[in-house]
mmCIF file of C-alpha atoms and ligand atoms in Angstrom:
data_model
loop_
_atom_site.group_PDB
_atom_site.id
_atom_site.type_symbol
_atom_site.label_atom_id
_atom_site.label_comp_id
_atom_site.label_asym_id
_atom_site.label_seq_id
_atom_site.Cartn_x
_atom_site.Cartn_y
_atom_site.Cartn_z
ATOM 1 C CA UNK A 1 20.058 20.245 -23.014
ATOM 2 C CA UNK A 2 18.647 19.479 -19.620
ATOM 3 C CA UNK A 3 15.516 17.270 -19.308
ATOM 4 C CA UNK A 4 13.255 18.380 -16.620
ATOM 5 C CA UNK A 5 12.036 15.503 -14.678
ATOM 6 C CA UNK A 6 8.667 16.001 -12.737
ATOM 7 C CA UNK A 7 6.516 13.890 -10.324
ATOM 8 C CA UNK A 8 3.223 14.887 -9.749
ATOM 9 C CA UNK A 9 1.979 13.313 -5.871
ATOM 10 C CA UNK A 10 -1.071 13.142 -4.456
ATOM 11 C CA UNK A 11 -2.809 10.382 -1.893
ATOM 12 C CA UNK A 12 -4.861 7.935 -4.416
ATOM 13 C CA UNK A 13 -2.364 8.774 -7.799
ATOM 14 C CA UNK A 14 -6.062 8.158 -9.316
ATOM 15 C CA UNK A 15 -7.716 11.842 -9.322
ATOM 16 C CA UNK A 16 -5.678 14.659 -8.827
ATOM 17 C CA UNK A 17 -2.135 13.675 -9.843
ATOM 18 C CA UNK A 18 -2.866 11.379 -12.828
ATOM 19 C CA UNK A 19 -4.631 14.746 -14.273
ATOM 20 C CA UNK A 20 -1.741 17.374 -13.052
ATOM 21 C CA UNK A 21 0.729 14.662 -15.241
ATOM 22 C CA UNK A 22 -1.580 14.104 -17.942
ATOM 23 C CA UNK A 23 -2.473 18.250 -18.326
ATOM 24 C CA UNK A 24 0.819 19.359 -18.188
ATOM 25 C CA UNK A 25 2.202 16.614 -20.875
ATOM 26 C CA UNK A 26 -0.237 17.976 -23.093
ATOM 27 C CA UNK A 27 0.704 21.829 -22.454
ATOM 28 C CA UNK A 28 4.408 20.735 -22.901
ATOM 29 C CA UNK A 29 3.453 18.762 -25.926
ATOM 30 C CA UNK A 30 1.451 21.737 -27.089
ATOM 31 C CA UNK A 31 4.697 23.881 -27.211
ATOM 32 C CA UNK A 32 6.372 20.993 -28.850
ATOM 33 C CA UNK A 33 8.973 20.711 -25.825
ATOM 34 C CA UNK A 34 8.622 16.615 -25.234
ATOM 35 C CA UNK A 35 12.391 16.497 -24.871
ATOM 36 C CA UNK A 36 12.551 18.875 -22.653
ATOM 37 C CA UNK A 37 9.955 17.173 -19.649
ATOM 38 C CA UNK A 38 9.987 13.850 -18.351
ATOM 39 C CA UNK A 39 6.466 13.676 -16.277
ATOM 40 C CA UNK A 40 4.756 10.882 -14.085
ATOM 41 C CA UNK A 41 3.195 10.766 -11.282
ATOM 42 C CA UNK A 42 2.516 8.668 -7.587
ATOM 43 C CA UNK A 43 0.290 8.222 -4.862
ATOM 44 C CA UNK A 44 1.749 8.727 -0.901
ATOM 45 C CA UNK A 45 -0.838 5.643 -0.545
ATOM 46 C CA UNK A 46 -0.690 2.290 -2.602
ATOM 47 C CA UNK A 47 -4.327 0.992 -2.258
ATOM 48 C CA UNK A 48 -4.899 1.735 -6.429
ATOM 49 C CA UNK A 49 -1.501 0.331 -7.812
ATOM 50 C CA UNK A 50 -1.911 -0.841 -11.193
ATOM 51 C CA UNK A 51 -4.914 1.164 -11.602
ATOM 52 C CA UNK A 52 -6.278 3.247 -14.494
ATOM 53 C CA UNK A 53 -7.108 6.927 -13.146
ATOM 54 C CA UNK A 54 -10.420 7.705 -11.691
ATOM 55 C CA UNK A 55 -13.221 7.402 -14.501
ATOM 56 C CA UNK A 56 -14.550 11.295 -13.126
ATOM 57 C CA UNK A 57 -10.350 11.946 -13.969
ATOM 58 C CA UNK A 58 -10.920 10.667 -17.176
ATOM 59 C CA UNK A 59 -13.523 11.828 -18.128
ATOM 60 C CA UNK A 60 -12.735 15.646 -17.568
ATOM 61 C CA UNK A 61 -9.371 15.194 -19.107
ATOM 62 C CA UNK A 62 -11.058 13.777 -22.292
ATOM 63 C CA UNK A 63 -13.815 16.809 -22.272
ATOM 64 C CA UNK A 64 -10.440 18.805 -22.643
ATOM 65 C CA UNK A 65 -9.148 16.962 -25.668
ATOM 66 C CA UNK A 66 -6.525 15.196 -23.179
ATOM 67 C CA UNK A 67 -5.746 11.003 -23.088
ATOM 68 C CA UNK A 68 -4.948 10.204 -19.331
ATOM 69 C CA UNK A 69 -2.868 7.219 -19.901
ATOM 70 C CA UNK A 70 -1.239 6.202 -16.191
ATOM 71 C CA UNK A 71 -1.296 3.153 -14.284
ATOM 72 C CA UNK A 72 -1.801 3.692 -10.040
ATOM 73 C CA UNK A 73 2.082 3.894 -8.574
ATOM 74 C CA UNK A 74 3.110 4.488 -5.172
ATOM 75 C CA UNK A 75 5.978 7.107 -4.157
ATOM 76 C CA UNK A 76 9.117 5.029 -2.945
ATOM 77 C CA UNK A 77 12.494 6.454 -2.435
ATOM 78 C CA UNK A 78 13.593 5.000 -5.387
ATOM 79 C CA UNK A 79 11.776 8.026 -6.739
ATOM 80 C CA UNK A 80 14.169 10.732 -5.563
ATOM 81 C CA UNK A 81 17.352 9.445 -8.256
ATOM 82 C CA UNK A 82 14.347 9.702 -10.863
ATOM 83 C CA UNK A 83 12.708 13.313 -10.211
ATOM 84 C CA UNK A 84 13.979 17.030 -10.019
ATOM 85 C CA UNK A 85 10.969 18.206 -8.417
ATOM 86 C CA UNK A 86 7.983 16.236 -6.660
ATOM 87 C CA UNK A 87 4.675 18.627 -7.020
ATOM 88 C CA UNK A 88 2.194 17.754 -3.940
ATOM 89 C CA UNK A 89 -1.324 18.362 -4.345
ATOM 90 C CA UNK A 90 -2.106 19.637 -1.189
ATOM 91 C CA UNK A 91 0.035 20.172 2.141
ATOM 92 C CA UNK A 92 -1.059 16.825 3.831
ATOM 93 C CA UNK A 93 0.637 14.871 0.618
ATOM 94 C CA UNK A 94 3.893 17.032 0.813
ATOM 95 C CA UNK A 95 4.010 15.989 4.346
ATOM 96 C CA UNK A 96 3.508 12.454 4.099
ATOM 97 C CA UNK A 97 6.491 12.300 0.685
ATOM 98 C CA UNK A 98 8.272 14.222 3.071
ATOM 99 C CA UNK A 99 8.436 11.966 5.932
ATOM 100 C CA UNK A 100 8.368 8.346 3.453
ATOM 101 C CA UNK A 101 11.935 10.125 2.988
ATOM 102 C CA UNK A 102 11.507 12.583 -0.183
ATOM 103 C CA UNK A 103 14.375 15.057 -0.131
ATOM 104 C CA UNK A 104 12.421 18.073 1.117
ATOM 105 C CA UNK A 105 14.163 20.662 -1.187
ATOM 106 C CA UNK A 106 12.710 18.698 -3.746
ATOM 107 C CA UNK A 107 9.229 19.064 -2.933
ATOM 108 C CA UNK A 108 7.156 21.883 -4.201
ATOM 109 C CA UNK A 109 3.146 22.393 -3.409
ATOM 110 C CA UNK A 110 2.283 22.289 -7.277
ATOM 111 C CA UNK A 111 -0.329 25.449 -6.491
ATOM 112 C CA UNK A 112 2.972 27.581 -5.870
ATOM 113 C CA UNK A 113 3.250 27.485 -9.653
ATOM 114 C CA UNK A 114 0.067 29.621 -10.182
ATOM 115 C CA UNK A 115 0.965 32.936 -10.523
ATOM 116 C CA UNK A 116 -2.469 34.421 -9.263
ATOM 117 C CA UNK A 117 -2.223 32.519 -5.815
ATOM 118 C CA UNK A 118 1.464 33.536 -5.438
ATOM 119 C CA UNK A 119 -0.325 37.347 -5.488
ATOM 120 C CA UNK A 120 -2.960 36.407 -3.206
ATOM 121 C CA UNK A 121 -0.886 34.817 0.043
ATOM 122 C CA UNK A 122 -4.212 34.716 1.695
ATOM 123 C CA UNK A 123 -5.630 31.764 -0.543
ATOM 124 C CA UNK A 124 -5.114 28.213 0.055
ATOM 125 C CA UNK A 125 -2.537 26.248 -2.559
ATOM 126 C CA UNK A 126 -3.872 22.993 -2.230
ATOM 127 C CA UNK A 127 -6.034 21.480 -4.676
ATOM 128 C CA UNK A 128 -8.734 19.516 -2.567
ATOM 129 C CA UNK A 129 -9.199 15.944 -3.091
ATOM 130 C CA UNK A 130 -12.244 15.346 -5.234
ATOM 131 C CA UNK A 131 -12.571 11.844 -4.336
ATOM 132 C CA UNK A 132 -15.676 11.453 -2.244
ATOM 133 C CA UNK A 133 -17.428 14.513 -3.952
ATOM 134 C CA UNK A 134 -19.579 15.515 -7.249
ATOM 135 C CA UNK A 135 -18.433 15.580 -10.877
ATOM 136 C CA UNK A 136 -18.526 19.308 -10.290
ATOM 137 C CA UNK A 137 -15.394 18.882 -7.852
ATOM 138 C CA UNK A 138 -13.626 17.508 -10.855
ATOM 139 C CA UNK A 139 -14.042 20.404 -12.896
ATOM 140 C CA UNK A 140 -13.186 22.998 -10.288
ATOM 141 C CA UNK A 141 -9.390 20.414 -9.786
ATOM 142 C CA UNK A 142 -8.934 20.394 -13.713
ATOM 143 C CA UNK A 143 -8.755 24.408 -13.364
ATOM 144 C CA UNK A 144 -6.610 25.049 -10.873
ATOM 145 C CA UNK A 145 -4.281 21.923 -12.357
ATOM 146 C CA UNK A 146 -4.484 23.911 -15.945
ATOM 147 C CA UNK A 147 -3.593 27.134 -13.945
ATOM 148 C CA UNK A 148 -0.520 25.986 -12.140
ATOM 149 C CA UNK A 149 0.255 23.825 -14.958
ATOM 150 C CA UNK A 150 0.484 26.839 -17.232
ATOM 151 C CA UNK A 151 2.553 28.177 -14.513
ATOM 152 C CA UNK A 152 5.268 25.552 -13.709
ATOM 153 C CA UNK A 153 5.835 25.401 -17.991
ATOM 154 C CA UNK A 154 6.620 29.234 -17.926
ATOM 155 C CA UNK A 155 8.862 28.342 -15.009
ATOM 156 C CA UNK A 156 10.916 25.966 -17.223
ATOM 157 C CA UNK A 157 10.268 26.183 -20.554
HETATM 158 P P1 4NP B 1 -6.341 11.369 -5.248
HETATM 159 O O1 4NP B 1 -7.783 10.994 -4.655
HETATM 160 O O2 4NP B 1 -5.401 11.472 -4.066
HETATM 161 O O3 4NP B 1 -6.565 12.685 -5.889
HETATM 162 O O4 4NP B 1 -5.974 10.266 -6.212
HETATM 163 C C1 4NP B 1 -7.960 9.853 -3.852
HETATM 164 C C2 4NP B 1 -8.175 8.634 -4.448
HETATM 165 C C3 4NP B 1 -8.376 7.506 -3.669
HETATM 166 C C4 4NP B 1 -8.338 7.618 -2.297
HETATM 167 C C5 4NP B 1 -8.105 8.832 -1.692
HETATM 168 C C6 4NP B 1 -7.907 9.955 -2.483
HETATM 169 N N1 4NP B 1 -8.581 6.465 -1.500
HETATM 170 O O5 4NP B 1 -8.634 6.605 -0.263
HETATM 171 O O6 4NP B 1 -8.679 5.350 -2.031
#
């Protein structure tokens, strides 16, 4: 049996990607497929190494019934033994992984996954960085995460 090893990327690895890893662990746990997923996540950036996620992160998650339980890590190229498939947040992150040295056929916007924005070509598949907005922005990132989360488990489940 083949374990599916995923790396959820964004800038900070304290809002959006901390959430994408801990959301999809729960939908994988949910289906009882553990064994099947090996999940983390990084940051393009390392100014919150060590770090617990972003308390709005957290907080969301939790409202959700979900435990985010990752420490800040930075993308190295270390990375691309350890993951299948890196899962940028937005195009500016896929960029960056991309040019730190991540194997580019490795690297997937994570929004692809969502089947209704595959439909609609028109829409943007980046999930904006909530950092220096509202709680509200948090809320609007936990949805689209669930959606393409949903998505990418369909994928390989
Ligand atoms: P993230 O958000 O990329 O979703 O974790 C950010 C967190 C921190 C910073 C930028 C984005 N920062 O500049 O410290």
């Amino acid at each position: 049996m083949s374990v599916h090893r995923f790396c959820f990327v964004c800038l900070g690895n304290i809002c959006r990607s901390p959430l994408a890893e801990g959301v999809f662990r729960h939908l994988v746990e949910e289906r009882v497929l553990g064994d099947r997923f090996h999940i983390e996540s990084r940051g393009t950036g390392g100014w919150h190494v060590g770090e617990p996620p972003d308390p709005r992160s957290i907080e969301v998650a939790r409202r959700h019934g979900i435990e985010l339980v990752s420490r800040g890590k930075q993308y190295s190229t270390r990375d691309n033994e350890r993951f299948d498939l890196f899962l940028a947040m937005d195009r500016s992150n896929r960029d960056t992984l991309i040019e730190m040295g991540a194997p580019e056929e490795k690297v997937r916007l994570y929004l692809s996954f969502d089947p209704a924005l595959r439909a609609g070509a028109d829409r943007a598949m980046e999930v904006p960085d909530p950092y220096y907005g509202g709680p509200d922005g948090f809320d609007r990132v936990y949805a689209m995460i669930l959606a393409a989360g949903r998505g990418l488990l369909e994928r390989y489940a």
